[in-house]
Coordinates of C-alpha atoms in Angstrom, one line a residue:
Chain A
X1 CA -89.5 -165.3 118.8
X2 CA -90.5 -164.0 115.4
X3 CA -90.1 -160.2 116.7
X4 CA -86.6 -161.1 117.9
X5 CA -85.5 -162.9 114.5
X6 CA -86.9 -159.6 112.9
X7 CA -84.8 -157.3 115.5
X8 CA -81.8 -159.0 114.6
X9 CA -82.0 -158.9 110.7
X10 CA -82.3 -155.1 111.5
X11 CA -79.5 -154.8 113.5
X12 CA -77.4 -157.9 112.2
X13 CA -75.1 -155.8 110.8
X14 CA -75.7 -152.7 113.3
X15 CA -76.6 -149.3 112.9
X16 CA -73.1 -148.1 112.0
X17 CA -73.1 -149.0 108.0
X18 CA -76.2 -146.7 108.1
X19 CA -74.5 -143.7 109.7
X20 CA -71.2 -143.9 107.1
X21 CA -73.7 -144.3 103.8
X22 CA -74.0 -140.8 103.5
X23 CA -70.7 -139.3 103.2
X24 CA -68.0 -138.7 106.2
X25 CA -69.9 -135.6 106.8
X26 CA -71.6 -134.6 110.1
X27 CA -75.3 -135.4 108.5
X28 CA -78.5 -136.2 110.7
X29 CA -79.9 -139.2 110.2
X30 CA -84.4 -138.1 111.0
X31 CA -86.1 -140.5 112.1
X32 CA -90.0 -139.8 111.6
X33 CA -91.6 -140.2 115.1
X34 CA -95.3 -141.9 114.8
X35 CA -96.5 -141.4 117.7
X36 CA -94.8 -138.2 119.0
X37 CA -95.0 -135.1 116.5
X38 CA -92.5 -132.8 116.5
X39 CA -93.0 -129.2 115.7
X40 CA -90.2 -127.9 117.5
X41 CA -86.9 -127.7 115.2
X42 CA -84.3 -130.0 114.8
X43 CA -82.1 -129.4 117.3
X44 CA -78.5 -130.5 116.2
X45 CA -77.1 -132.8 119.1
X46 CA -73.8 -134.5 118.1
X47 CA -72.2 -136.9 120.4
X48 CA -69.6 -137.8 119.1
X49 CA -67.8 -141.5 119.6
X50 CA -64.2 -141.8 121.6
X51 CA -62.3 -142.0 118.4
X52 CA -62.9 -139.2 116.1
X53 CA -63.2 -135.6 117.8
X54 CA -65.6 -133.2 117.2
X55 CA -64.2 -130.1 116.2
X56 CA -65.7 -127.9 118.8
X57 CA -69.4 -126.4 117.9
X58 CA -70.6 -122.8 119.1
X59 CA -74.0 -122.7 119.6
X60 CA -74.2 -118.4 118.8
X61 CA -76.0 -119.0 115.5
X62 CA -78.6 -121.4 116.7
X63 CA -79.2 -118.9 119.7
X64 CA -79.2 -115.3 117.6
X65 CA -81.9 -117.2 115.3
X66 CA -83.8 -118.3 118.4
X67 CA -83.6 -114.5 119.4
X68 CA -84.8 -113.4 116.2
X69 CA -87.8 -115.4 116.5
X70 CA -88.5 -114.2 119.9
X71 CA -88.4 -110.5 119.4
X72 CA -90.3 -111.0 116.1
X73 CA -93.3 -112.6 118.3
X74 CA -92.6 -110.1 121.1
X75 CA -93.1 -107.3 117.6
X76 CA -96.4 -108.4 117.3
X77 CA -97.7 -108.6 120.2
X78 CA -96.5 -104.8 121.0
X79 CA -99.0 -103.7 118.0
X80 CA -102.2 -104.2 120.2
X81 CA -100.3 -102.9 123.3
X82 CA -99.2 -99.8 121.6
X83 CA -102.8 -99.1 120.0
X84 CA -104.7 -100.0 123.5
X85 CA -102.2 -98.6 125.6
X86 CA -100.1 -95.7 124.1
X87 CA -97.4 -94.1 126.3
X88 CA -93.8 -93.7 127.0
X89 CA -93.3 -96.7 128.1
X90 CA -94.6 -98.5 125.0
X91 CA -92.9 -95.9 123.0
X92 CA -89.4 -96.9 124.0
X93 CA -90.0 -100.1 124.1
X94 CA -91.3 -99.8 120.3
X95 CA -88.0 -98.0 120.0
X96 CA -85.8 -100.7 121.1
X97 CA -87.6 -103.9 119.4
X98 CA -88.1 -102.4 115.7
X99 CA -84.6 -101.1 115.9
X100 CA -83.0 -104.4 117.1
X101 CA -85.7 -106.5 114.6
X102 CA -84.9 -104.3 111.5
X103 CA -80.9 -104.5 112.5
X104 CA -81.1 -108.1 112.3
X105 CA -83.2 -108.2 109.0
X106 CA -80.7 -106.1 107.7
X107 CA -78.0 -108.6 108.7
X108 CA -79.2 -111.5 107.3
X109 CA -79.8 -109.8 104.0
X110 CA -76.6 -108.4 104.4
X111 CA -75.2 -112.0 105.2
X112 CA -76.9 -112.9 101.5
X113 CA -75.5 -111.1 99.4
X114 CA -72.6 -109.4 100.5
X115 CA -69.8 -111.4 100.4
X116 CA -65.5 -111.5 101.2
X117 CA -64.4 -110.6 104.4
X118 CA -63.2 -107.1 103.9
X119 CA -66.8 -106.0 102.6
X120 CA -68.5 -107.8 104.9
X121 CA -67.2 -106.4 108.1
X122 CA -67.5 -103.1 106.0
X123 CA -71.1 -103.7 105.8
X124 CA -71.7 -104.9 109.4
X125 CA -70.1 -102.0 110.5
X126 CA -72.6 -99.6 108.4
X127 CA -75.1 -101.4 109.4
X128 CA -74.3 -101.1 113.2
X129 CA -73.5 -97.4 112.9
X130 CA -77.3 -96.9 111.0
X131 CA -79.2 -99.1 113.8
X132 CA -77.1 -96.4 116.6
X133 CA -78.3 -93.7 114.5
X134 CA -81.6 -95.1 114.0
X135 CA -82.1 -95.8 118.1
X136 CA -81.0 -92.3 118.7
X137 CA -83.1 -91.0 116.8
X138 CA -86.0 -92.5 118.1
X139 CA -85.2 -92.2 121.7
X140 CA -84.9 -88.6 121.1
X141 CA -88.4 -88.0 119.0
X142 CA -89.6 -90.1 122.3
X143 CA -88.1 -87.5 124.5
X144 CA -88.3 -84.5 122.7
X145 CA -91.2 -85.0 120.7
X146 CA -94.3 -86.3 120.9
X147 CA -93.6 -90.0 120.9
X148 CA -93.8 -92.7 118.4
X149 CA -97.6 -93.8 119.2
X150 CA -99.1 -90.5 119.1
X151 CA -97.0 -89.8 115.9
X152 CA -98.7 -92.6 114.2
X153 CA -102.1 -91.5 115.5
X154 CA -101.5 -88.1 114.4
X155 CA -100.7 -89.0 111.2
X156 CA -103.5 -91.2 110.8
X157 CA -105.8 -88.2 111.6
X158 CA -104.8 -86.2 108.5
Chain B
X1 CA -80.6 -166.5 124.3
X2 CA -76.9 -164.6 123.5
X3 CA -79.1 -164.0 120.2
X4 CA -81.5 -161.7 122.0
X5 CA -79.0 -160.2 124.7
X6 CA -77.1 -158.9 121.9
X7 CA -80.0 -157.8 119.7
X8 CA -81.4 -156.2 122.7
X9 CA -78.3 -154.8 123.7
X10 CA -77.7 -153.3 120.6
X11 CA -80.9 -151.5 119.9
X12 CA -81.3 -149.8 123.3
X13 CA -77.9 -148.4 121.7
X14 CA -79.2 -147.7 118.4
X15 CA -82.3 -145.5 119.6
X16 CA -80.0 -143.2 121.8
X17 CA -82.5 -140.1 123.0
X18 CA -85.5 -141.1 121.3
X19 CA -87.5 -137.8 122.0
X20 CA -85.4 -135.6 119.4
X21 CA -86.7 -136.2 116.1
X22 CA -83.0 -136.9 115.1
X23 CA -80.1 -139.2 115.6
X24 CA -77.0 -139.1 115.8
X25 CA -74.3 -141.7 116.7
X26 CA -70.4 -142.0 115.5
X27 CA -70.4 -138.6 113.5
X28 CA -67.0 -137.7 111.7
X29 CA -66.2 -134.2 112.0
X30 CA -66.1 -131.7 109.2
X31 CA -63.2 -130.0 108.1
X32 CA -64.7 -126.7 108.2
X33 CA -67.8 -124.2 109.3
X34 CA -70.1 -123.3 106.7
X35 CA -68.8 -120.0 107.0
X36 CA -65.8 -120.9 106.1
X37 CA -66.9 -122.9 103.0
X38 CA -69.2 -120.1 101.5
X39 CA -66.2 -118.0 101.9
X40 CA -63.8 -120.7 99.7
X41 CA -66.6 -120.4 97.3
X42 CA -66.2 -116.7 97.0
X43 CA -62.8 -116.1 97.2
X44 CA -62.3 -118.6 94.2
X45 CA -65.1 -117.1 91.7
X46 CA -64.7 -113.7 92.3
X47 CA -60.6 -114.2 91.6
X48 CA -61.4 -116.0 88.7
X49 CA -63.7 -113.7 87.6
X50 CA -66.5 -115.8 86.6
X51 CA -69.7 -114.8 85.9
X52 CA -72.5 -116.0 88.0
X53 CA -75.1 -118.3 86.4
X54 CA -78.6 -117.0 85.5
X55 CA -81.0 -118.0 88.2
X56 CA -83.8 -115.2 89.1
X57 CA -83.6 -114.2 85.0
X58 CA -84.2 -117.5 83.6
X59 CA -86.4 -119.3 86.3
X60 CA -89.8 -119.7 86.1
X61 CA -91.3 -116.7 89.0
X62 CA -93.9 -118.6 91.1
X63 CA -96.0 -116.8 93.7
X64 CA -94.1 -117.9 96.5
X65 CA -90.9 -116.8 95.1
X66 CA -92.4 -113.2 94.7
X67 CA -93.9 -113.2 98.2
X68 CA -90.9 -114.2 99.3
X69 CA -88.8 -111.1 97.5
X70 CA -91.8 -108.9 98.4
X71 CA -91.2 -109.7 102.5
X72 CA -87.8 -108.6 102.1
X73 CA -88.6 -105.7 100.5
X74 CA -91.0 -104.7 102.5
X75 CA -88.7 -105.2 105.3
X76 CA -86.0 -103.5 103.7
X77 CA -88.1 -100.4 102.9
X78 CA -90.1 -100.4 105.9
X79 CA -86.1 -100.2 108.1
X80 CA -85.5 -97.8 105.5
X81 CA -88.4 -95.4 106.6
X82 CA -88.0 -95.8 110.2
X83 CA -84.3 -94.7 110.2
X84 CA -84.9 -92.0 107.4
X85 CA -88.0 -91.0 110.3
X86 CA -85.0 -91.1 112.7
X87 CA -82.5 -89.1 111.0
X88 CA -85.4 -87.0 110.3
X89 CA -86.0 -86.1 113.5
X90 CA -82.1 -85.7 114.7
X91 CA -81.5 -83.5 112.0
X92 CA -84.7 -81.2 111.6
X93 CA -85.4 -77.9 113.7
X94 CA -89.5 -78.2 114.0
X95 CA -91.3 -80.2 115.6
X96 CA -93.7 -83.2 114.7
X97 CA -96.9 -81.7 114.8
X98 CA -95.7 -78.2 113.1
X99 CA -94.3 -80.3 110.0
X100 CA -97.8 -82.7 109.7
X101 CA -99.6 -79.2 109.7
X102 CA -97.0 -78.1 106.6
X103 CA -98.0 -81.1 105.1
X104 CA -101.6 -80.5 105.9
X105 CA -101.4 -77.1 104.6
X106 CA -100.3 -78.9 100.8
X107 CA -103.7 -79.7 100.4
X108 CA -102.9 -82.7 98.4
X109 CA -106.7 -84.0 97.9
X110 CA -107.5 -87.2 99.5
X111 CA -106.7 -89.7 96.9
X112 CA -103.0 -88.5 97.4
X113 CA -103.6 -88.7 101.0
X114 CA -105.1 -92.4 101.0
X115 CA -102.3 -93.6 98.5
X116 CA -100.0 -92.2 100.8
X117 CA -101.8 -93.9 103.8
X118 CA -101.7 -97.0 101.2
X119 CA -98.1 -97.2 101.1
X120 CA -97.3 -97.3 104.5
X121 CA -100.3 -99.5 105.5
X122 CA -100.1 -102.2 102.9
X123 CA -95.8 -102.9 103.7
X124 CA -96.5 -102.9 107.2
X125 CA -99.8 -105.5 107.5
X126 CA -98.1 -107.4 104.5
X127 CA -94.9 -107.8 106.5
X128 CA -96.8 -108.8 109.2
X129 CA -99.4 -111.6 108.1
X130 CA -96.3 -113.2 106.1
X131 CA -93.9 -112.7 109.2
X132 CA -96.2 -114.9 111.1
X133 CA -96.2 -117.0 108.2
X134 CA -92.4 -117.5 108.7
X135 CA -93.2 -118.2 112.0
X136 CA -95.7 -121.0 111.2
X137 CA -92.7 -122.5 109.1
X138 CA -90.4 -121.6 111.7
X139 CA -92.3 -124.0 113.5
X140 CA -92.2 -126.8 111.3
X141 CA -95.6 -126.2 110.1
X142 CA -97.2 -125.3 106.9
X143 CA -94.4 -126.6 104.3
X144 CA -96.9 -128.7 102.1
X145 CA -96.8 -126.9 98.7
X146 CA -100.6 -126.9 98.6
X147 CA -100.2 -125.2 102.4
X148 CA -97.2 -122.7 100.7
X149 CA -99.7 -121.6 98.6
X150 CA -102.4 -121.2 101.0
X151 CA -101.3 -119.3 103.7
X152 CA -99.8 -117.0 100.7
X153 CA -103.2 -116.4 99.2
X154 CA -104.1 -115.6 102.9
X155 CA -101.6 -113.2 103.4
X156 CA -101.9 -111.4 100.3
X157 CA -105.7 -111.1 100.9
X158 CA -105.6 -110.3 104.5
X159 CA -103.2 -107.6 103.7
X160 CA -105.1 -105.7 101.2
X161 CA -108.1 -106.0 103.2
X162 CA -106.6 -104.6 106.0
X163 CA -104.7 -101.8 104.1
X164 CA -107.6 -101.3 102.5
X165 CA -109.4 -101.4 106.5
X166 CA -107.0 -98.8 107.7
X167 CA -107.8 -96.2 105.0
X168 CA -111.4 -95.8 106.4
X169 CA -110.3 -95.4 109.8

């Protein structure tokens, strides 16, 4: 009986006040878990009610900085790989993953400071034409050349 | 009894998906992206022509402020590199080997040789240690302040030992 009084002075009023408080923006309202920690990220779910509709959300952003993560932790674990196990294979794949990781540090930094529309999709577009040149390049000291691996064992020689 | 129906009723509503750290319930939309905001922001300063405020040149620099500016840095100059490496070997007649022998042939001395080694070892192994760093965070874990500021020392340590490792080799 006490438990349910003290449930009710809780949600007398309902959980609705709570939610408007804080402006009539879309804000999260985190509720600490005890018993179940959390390390993953908080994942933006927004349901919203029948009266007010959502503008529509893209999810691209979330997903490219999901992808970031990924090929960082797929970056590090080519390092042991590529010192263990040199080759083409290795090589190319080296190629690909610190072209596309440095294309997309470059972006976000790019993102920072670089700002109004006209110079940004001026940048982007450098940017995009450097990471082309960059790949090429690679791929053809793969090809042509002696490879990225032995390169860096080679020079480690000297 | 209607008492606890209700009370009931209305709390199964309130903790709606439990297992993500976050709720939501009866959001109001926003009137625009960030995107779009950061752009508002732009366009209106920069036609004004106002000046931006002193941040980096009057705030106090703390260690992870500069290890912060150092991993972009490092990034930056280590992209840098690798596409100048690229053009490098687009644009250049010789090979690999023949133009580490015409470096060879310098004869710099080895303390040029292991600052040289220096400068690319220490970017890479500290972009590394403090890009797993970001991954711990990235993770949710390691945001105490007294955590900030040891995982940093960490880094920085582990990266000079290791430069310092790959020298020898």
């Amino acid at each position: 009986m006490a438990a349910i009084v003290r449930l009710s002075s809780v949600c007398r009023r309902g959980i609705k006040p709570l939610f408007y408080q804080s402006a009539l923006l879309v804000r999260p309202l985190a509720v600490p878990h005890k018993h179940l920690e959390q390390p993953n990220l908080l994942t933006a779910r927004i349901h919203s009610s029948q009266n007010l509709k959502a503008s529509s959300t893209s999810k691209a952003a979330s997903l490219h900085w999901t992808a970031e993560r990924m090929l960082s932790v797929l970056l590090l674990a080519m390092g042991p790989v590529a010192y263990f196990n040199p080759g083409p294979v290795i090589d190319y794949s080296l190629a690909a993953a610190l072209t596309l990781h440095g294309h997309w540090g470059l972006g976000q930094v790019l993102t920072d400071y670089v700002h109004g529309d006209a110079k940004i999709k001026m940048a982007n577009a450098a940017l995009f034409l450097l990471s082309t040149i960059t790949f090429t390049g690679l791929c053809y000291f793969n090809y042509n050349d002696v490879g990225i691996c032995k390169a860096v064992a080679l020079l480690w020689s000297k | 009894m209607a008492l606890l129906l209700r009370t009931l009723g209305r709390q199964s509503v309130c903790l709606s998906k439990p297992q993500y750290s976050v709720l939501y319930r009866h959001v109001a939309p926003m009137g625009s992206t960030a995107k779009e905001e950061m752009n508002k922001f732009w366009d209106k300063n920069s036609r004004l022509n106002r000046p931006m405020s002193p941040h980096v040149t009057i705030y106090k620099w703390s260690v992870p402020m500069m290890m912060s500016i150092t991993h972009r840095g490092t990034g930056i100059g280590l992209s840098g590199a690798i596409s100048a490496f690229a053009v490098a070997a687009l644009v250049l007649p010789g090979s690999y080997p023949y133009y580490l022998d015409l470096i060879h042939s310098l004869s710099v001395g080895p303390f040029l040789t292991g600052l040289a080694k220096f400068g690319i070892a220490f970017p890479v192994s500290y972009h590394t240690y403090n890009g797993i760093r970001h991954l711990g965070w990235d993770m949710g874990k390691g945001f105490k302040i007294p955590e900030v500021y040891r995982t940093g020392y960490t880094v920085i340590g582990l990266s000079v030992i290791t430069s310092i490792a790959l020298l020898m080799i």
